[in-house]
Short mmCIF file of C-alpha atoms in Angstrom, two decimals:
data_model
loop_
_atom_site.label_atom_id
_atom_site.label_comp_id
_atom_site.label_asym_id
_atom_site.label_seq_id
_atom_site.Cartn_x
_atom_site.Cartn_y
_atom_site.Cartn_z
CA MET J 4 22.47 48.73 104.49
CA ALA J 5 25.25 50.64 103.39
CA LEU J 6 25.13 52.84 106.26
CA ARG J 7 24.47 50.60 108.96
CA GLY J 8 26.12 51.19 111.95
CA ILE J 9 26.69 54.78 111.07
CA THR J 10 25.25 57.14 113.57
CA VAL J 11 24.02 60.84 112.59
CA VAL J 12 23.09 64.30 114.43
CA GLU J 13 21.06 66.35 112.56
CA LEU J 14 20.06 69.77 113.78
CA GLY J 15 16.68 70.52 113.01
CA GLY J 16 16.43 72.94 109.90
CA LEU J 17 14.16 73.66 106.60
CA ALA J 18 14.56 71.29 103.24
CA PRO J 19 18.03 70.40 102.78
CA VAL J 20 19.53 69.09 106.06
CA PRO J 21 16.59 67.03 106.52
CA PHE J 22 16.87 65.86 103.28
CA CYS J 23 20.44 64.97 103.72
CA GLY J 24 19.41 63.44 106.98
CA MET J 25 16.84 61.03 105.36
CA VAL J 26 18.86 59.59 102.88
CA LEU J 27 21.68 58.64 105.00
CA ALA J 28 18.71 56.98 107.45
CA ASP J 29 17.27 55.60 104.10
CA PHE J 30 20.72 54.09 103.66
CA GLY J 31 21.07 52.28 106.97
CA ALA J 32 22.46 55.39 109.27
CA HIS J 33 20.66 55.85 112.67
CA VAL J 34 19.70 59.78 112.86
CA VAL J 35 19.06 61.47 115.57
CA ARG J 36 17.25 64.95 114.67
CA VAL J 37 17.76 67.32 117.48
CA ASP J 38 14.72 69.75 117.78
CA ARG J 39 14.64 73.10 119.20
CA PRO J 40 12.12 73.40 122.16
CA GLY J 41 8.67 74.88 121.44
CA THR J 42 8.53 73.03 118.11
CA ARG J 43 5.90 71.03 117.80
CA ASN J 44 5.54 69.82 114.14
CA ASP J 45 8.34 69.12 111.94
CA PRO J 46 8.22 71.48 109.38
CA SER J 47 10.36 69.70 106.41
CA GLY J 48 8.35 66.56 106.15
CA LEU J 49 11.36 64.32 105.51
CA ALA J 50 11.52 62.84 109.01
CA ARG J 51 11.41 59.39 107.55
CA GLY J 52 13.38 56.66 109.95
CA LYS J 53 14.75 59.36 112.44
CA ARG J 54 14.40 60.06 116.16
CA SER J 55 13.53 62.96 117.81
CA LEU J 56 15.25 64.71 120.56
CA VAL J 57 14.31 68.21 121.88
CA VAL J 58 17.25 70.51 124.03
CA ASP J 59 17.74 74.06 123.90
CA LEU J 60 21.21 74.63 122.56
CA LYS J 61 21.13 77.94 123.66
CA ARG J 62 21.56 76.92 127.32
CA PRO J 63 25.02 75.33 128.34
CA ARG J 64 23.60 72.52 129.93
CA GLY J 65 21.58 71.77 126.41
CA ALA J 66 24.88 72.44 124.55
CA ALA J 67 26.54 70.12 126.90
CA VAL J 68 23.90 67.23 125.88
CA LEU J 69 24.88 67.69 122.34
CA ARG J 70 28.26 67.72 123.06
CA ARG J 71 27.75 64.32 124.86
CA LEU J 72 25.77 63.14 121.97
CA CYS J 73 28.76 64.10 119.32
CA ALA J 74 31.19 62.05 121.50
CA GLN J 75 29.44 59.29 120.16
CA ALA J 76 28.46 59.95 116.41
CA ASP J 77 30.01 59.67 113.13
CA VAL J 78 28.25 62.87 111.26
CA LEU J 79 27.06 66.19 112.79
CA LEU J 80 24.64 67.67 110.18
CA GLU J 81 24.35 71.51 111.32
CA PRO J 82 22.07 73.79 108.74
CA PHE J 83 23.02 77.62 110.53
CA ARG J 84 24.73 80.33 109.10
CA PRO J 85 28.44 80.75 109.60
CA GLY J 86 29.35 81.78 113.15
CA VAL J 87 26.14 80.05 115.39
CA MET J 88 27.57 76.84 116.09
CA GLU J 89 30.77 78.85 117.35
CA ARG J 90 28.88 81.28 119.92
CA LEU J 91 26.97 77.85 121.19
CA GLN J 92 30.46 76.55 121.93
CA LEU J 93 29.81 73.74 119.44
CA GLY J 94 31.92 74.48 116.66
CA PRO J 95 33.86 71.65 114.86
CA GLU J 96 37.22 72.40 116.99
CA ILE J 97 35.58 71.57 120.00
CA LEU J 98 33.43 68.70 118.54
CA GLN J 99 36.31 67.13 116.97
CA LYS J 100 38.71 67.58 119.88
CA LYS J 101 36.67 65.05 121.90
CA ASN J 102 36.04 62.94 118.87
CA PRO J 103 38.68 63.50 116.11
CA ARG J 104 36.67 60.54 114.15
CA LEU J 105 33.39 63.15 113.91
CA ILE J 106 32.54 64.27 110.04
CA TYR J 107 31.12 68.31 110.71
CA GLY J 108 28.81 68.59 107.71
CA ARG J 109 28.06 72.36 107.51
CA LEU J 110 25.03 72.74 104.77
CA SER J 111 24.60 76.85 103.81
CA GLY J 112 23.17 79.03 101.41
CA PHE J 113 26.45 80.76 100.69
CA GLY J 114 28.85 78.93 102.27
CA GLN J 115 31.24 79.21 105.51
CA SER J 116 32.98 82.45 103.83
CA GLY J 117 32.74 85.09 101.74
CA ARG J 118 30.53 88.58 101.94
CA PHE J 119 27.40 86.80 101.73
CA SER J 120 27.77 84.06 103.88
CA LYS J 121 26.12 85.26 106.92
CA ALA J 122 22.75 86.66 104.55
CA ALA J 123 19.81 85.41 104.59
CA GLY J 124 18.65 83.55 101.35
CA HIS J 125 16.27 80.58 99.92
CA ASP J 126 16.44 78.54 97.12
CA ILE J 127 15.64 81.05 94.31
CA ASN J 128 18.64 83.21 95.53
CA TYR J 129 21.01 80.46 95.78
CA LEU J 130 20.11 79.78 92.03
CA ALA J 131 20.50 83.28 90.84
CA LEU J 132 24.07 83.71 92.59
CA SER J 133 25.17 80.40 91.22
CA GLY J 134 24.14 81.62 87.44
CA VAL J 135 21.69 78.87 87.32
CA LEU J 136 18.93 81.16 87.17
CA SER J 137 19.82 83.24 83.94
CA ARG J 138 19.80 79.99 81.81
CA ILE J 139 15.98 79.08 82.89
CA GLY J 140 12.55 80.34 81.32
CA ARG J 141 10.88 80.60 78.35
CA SER J 142 11.71 83.17 75.70
CA GLY J 143 10.93 86.79 76.16
CA GLU J 144 9.82 86.08 79.68
CA ASN J 145 11.74 86.47 83.35
CA PRO J 146 13.87 83.63 84.24
CA TYR J 147 11.97 81.59 86.88
CA ALA J 148 12.79 78.92 89.39
CA PRO J 149 11.94 75.17 88.80
CA LEU J 150 10.24 74.57 92.16
CA ASN J 151 12.94 74.70 94.98
CA LEU J 152 14.51 71.48 93.62
CA LEU J 153 17.95 72.67 92.32
CA ALA J 154 19.54 74.27 94.88
CA ASP J 155 17.96 73.18 98.41
CA PHE J 156 18.02 69.76 97.28
CA GLY J 157 20.20 69.21 94.56
CA GLY J 158 23.05 71.40 95.41
CA GLY J 159 22.59 71.45 98.72
CA GLY J 160 21.17 68.16 100.32
CA LEU J 161 22.08 65.72 97.88
CA MET J 162 25.92 67.50 97.37
CA CYS J 163 26.25 67.54 101.13
CA THR J 164 25.02 63.67 101.39
CA MET J 165 27.80 63.18 98.64
CA GLY J 166 30.42 65.17 100.76
CA ILE J 167 29.60 62.85 103.88
CA ILE J 168 29.67 59.68 101.89
CA MET J 169 33.52 60.61 100.62
CA ALA J 170 34.45 61.80 103.95
CA LEU J 171 33.02 58.61 105.51
CA PHE J 172 35.10 56.85 102.80
CA GLU J 173 38.31 58.53 103.48
CA ARG J 174 37.87 57.82 106.87
CA THR J 175 38.51 54.43 106.63
CA ARG J 176 42.12 55.10 105.44
CA SER J 177 43.09 58.35 108.02
CA GLY J 178 40.81 57.49 110.99
CA LYS J 179 39.70 61.26 110.91
CA GLY J 180 37.10 63.35 110.21
CA GLN J 181 36.72 66.55 108.44
CA VAL J 182 34.74 69.52 108.05
CA ILE J 183 32.41 69.83 105.00
CA ASP J 184 31.37 72.98 103.65
CA ALA J 185 28.96 72.18 101.86
CA SER J 186 27.16 75.57 99.73
CA MET J 187 24.05 75.67 98.27
CA VAL J 188 25.54 77.92 95.27
CA GLU J 189 28.59 76.24 94.79
CA GLY J 190 26.55 72.96 94.61
CA THR J 191 24.13 74.05 92.31
CA ALA J 192 26.88 75.44 90.19
CA TYR J 193 28.40 72.17 90.43
CA LEU J 194 25.39 70.41 89.31
CA SER J 195 25.37 73.30 85.55
CA SER J 196 29.17 72.15 84.95
CA PHE J 197 27.61 70.48 81.47
CA LEU J 198 26.74 74.33 80.31
CA TRP J 199 29.73 75.77 81.29
CA LYS J 200 31.64 73.01 79.63
CA THR J 201 29.42 73.08 76.25
CA GLN J 202 29.46 76.83 76.11
CA GLU J 203 31.89 76.20 72.73
CA ALA J 204 29.29 73.83 71.74
CA GLY J 205 26.77 75.85 69.97
CA LEU J 206 24.33 74.79 72.51
CA TRP J 207 23.76 77.97 74.35
CA ASP J 208 24.02 80.58 71.27
CA GLN J 209 20.62 81.60 71.54
CA PRO J 210 18.85 83.70 74.23
CA ARG J 211 17.29 81.93 76.96
CA GLY J 212 14.31 79.64 75.96
CA GLN J 213 15.37 79.81 72.28
CA ASN J 214 17.98 76.95 72.66
CA VAL J 215 17.74 73.18 71.92
CA LEU J 216 17.44 72.39 75.71
CA ASP J 217 15.52 75.24 77.03
CA GLY J 218 12.23 74.81 75.43
CA GLY J 219 13.37 76.35 72.14
CA ALA J 220 13.48 73.52 69.80
CA PRO J 221 9.92 72.16 68.46
CA PHE J 222 11.24 68.40 69.09
CA TYR J 223 12.07 69.25 73.09
CA THR J 224 9.52 70.54 74.77
CA THR J 225 5.99 69.75 76.22
CA TYR J 226 2.66 69.88 74.43
CA ARG J 227 -0.70 70.05 75.34
CA THR J 228 -3.39 67.45 74.92
CA ALA J 229 -7.16 67.59 73.73
CA ASP J 230 -8.02 66.59 77.29
CA GLY J 231 -5.91 69.27 78.94
CA GLY J 232 -2.82 66.91 79.86
CA PHE J 233 0.34 67.24 78.28
CA MET J 234 3.14 65.28 76.41
CA ALA J 235 6.80 65.55 76.68
CA VAL J 236 9.01 65.81 73.24
CA GLY J 237 12.70 64.75 73.72
CA ALA J 238 13.39 63.38 70.02
CA LEU J 239 16.67 65.12 69.52
CA GLU J 240 18.95 62.50 67.32
CA PRO J 241 17.62 62.39 64.03
CA GLN J 242 16.11 58.83 63.79
CA PHE J 243 13.75 59.77 66.62
CA TYR J 244 13.02 62.85 65.11
CA GLU J 245 12.00 60.73 62.55
CA LEU J 246 10.00 58.28 64.40
CA LEU J 247 8.20 61.79 66.36
CA ILE J 248 7.09 62.98 62.69
CA LYS J 249 5.59 59.85 61.61
CA GLY J 250 3.53 59.60 65.20
CA LEU J 251 2.60 63.15 64.23
CA GLY J 252 1.32 62.20 60.92
CA LEU J 253 3.94 64.27 58.89
CA LYS J 254 6.15 63.38 56.19
CA SER J 255 9.98 65.05 56.74
CA ASP J 256 10.16 66.01 53.05
CA GLU J 257 7.35 68.37 53.67
CA LEU J 258 9.05 70.36 56.43
CA PRO J 259 12.02 72.28 56.94
CA ASN J 260 15.28 70.85 58.18
CA GLN J 261 14.86 69.64 61.50
CA MET J 262 18.07 71.97 62.88
CA SER J 263 16.76 75.43 61.16
CA ILE J 264 16.36 77.39 63.88
CA LYS J 265 14.39 79.98 62.01
CA ASP J 266 11.59 77.61 61.37
CA TRP J 267 11.64 76.29 65.10
CA PRO J 268 8.49 78.78 66.10
CA GLU J 269 6.10 77.57 63.20
CA MET J 270 7.57 73.85 63.63
CA LYS J 271 6.06 74.60 67.53
CA LYS J 272 2.79 75.64 66.54
CA LYS J 273 2.29 72.80 63.87
CA PHE J 274 3.07 70.07 66.55
CA ALA J 275 0.83 71.93 68.73
CA ASP J 276 -2.10 71.96 66.89
CA ILE J 277 -1.57 68.17 66.20
CA PHE J 278 -1.01 67.32 69.82
CA ALA J 279 -4.06 69.67 70.95
CA LYS J 280 -6.41 66.93 68.35
CA LYS J 281 -5.88 63.80 70.59
CA THR J 282 -5.74 62.97 74.32
CA LYS J 283 -3.10 62.07 76.45
CA ALA J 284 -3.72 58.74 76.60
CA GLU J 285 -4.39 58.29 72.65
CA TRP J 286 -0.65 59.91 72.43
CA CYS J 287 0.59 57.33 74.50
CA GLN J 288 -1.01 54.43 72.28
CA ILE J 289 1.04 56.24 69.43
CA PHE J 290 3.93 56.74 70.72
CA ASP J 291 4.29 54.05 73.65
CA GLY J 292 6.96 51.05 72.64
CA THR J 293 8.46 53.26 70.07
CA ASP J 294 11.98 55.40 70.18
CA ALA J 295 10.47 58.62 69.51
CA CYS J 296 10.98 59.75 73.06
CA VAL J 297 7.61 61.16 73.34
CA THR J 298 6.47 60.37 77.18
CA PRO J 299 3.33 61.69 79.15
CA VAL J 300 3.81 64.42 81.80
CA LEU J 301 2.32 62.50 84.72
CA THR J 302 0.86 64.11 87.62
CA PHE J 303 1.61 63.07 91.35
CA GLU J 304 -2.00 61.21 91.07
CA GLU J 305 -0.79 59.25 88.05
CA VAL J 306 2.95 58.23 88.66
CA ILE J 307 2.13 55.88 91.33
CA HIS J 308 0.02 54.02 88.95
CA HIS J 309 1.97 54.04 85.68
CA GLY J 310 3.15 50.78 84.65
CA HIS J 311 6.77 51.34 84.42
CA ASN J 312 6.95 52.82 87.76
CA LYS J 313 4.63 49.63 88.94
CA ASP J 314 6.88 47.23 87.35
CA ARG J 315 10.23 48.79 89.55
CA GLY J 316 8.57 49.71 92.71
CA SER J 317 9.58 52.82 92.21
CA PHE J 318 6.95 54.31 95.10
CA ILE J 319 6.38 53.11 98.41
CA THR J 320 3.29 53.14 100.79
CA ASP J 321 3.81 53.86 104.88
CA THR J 322 1.62 52.88 107.29
CA GLU J 323 -0.67 55.82 107.06
CA GLN J 324 -1.12 55.10 103.37
CA ARG J 325 1.02 58.30 102.20
CA VAL J 326 3.17 57.48 99.10
CA SER J 327 6.91 58.66 98.70
CA PRO J 328 9.65 57.84 96.26
CA ARG J 329 11.50 54.76 97.04
CA PRO J 330 15.08 55.63 97.57
CA ALA J 331 17.59 55.84 94.92
CA PRO J 332 20.08 54.57 93.26
CA LEU J 333 19.20 50.67 93.62
CA LEU J 334 22.27 48.94 95.29
CA SER J 335 22.22 44.85 94.45
CA ASN J 336 23.68 43.77 97.90
CA THR J 337 22.90 46.81 100.50
CA PRO J 338 19.82 48.08 99.00
CA ALA J 339 18.12 50.66 101.11
CA LEU J 340 15.15 49.79 103.31
CA PRO J 341 13.32 52.88 103.92
CA SER J 342 11.18 52.84 107.27
CA THR J 343 7.75 52.47 106.68
CA LYS J 344 6.60 53.83 110.05
CA ARG J 345 5.16 57.09 110.77
CA ASP J 346 7.51 60.01 111.16
CA PRO J 347 8.72 60.45 114.57
CA PHE J 348 6.81 63.49 116.19
CA VAL J 349 9.23 66.29 118.10
CA GLY J 350 10.40 64.67 121.22
CA GLU J 351 9.16 61.66 120.97
CA HIS J 352 12.48 60.24 121.81
CA THR J 353 14.31 62.61 124.21
CA GLU J 354 14.29 60.22 127.26
CA GLN J 355 15.44 57.05 125.38
CA ILE J 356 18.21 59.00 123.27
CA LEU J 357 19.17 60.46 127.07
CA LYS J 358 19.25 57.13 128.35
CA GLU J 359 21.32 55.70 125.79
CA LEU J 360 24.19 58.51 126.46
CA GLY J 361 24.46 57.62 129.93
CA PHE J 362 21.97 59.96 131.95
CA SER J 363 20.18 58.68 134.69
CA GLN J 364 16.30 58.97 135.36
CA LYS J 365 17.02 61.58 138.15
CA GLU J 366 19.26 63.30 135.58
CA ILE J 367 16.70 63.70 132.86
CA ILE J 368 13.79 64.52 135.37
CA GLN J 369 16.45 67.83 136.50
CA LEU J 370 16.48 68.56 132.88
CA LYS J 371 13.02 68.55 131.84
CA LEU J 372 12.37 70.80 134.96
CA ASP J 373 14.72 73.01 134.11
CA ASN J 374 13.38 73.32 130.24
CA ILE J 375 16.78 72.12 128.98
CA VAL J 376 15.13 69.42 127.45
CA GLU J 377 11.36 68.67 126.09
CA ILE J 378 10.11 65.14 126.26
CA HIS J 379 6.88 64.62 124.44
CA LYS J 380 5.50 61.15 124.49
CA LEU J 381 2.45 59.62 122.48
CA SER J 382 -0.98 59.71 124.29
CA VAL J 383 -3.63 57.24 123.58
CA ASN J 384 -7.18 57.36 123.69
CA LEU J 385 -8.86 54.77 125.13
#
């Protein structure tokens, strides 16, 4: 795989860092997740392909274990607020002095500097400070966050992953690692570059929820069907819009111009009435195979059975029969081969990893007795 031979140390945390680590693991990196003592379950659910080591980083001997681990690693991923790693004597100055090739990924909400840098926050707060949240929501309603996808996973985890890949590539030239300051606020803002770059194009002249791409247009929104399902309509271009009108059983010459904004509310009501008269399956029969840009809104239960997704093998099933999306994008020569084994439980690989680092069995036992590390082995009921 593309990242074969790359070793990543991931400090346990919530959604963004675990996602970044999982992407790297899916594409071949060896990822060791360092969990906190007393932790029993991984809250992220994003542990695919990783191993788990439990060590108390607040204890000097525990921090020494991590320094030893990072001396042999390519990447460190840490999810803490600025200053935490420095107080533990685990900052980039210390770790990169021992291992100049180490890429030190710092993924945080507000970044490593700035007046909010040490403040608590979550996806909705980062989304708000990026400016993007102000653009999301229906007309006349409060802005709303689209799950916790944009800041946590898009602006956070995925942008950090991209930074790591670029740093790994640059290291092939310089031989040196570097520090990555991945801010979820800035990552989300960067994702919204299209909004900024099209300010003068007229796409966003109307209030929130009344523009072409934010639910204001009758040809770019969702409609409820007779059976309680939904269809997504994205017929932006005139030729696609014409096919939408035809599929709805309407005639263009009897309707207002597609871009007549004042007529959009009435057109949405008309389209809604028509969509409500047939089931989702019936609308699929009408629009499948056309360029009307009308597709069903699939539930998680439906999406894995949809013909297109089955054609491409877009979803995978692990040994515990849990379904999840296949890693993307597809690489022709070095595709991702995600693990289908169960996710590791916390501390499952502590002893194995310590032995790989050169600790003797006697040293490992003493670390365990002193509560520096925790070892949790799989118990088998016979």
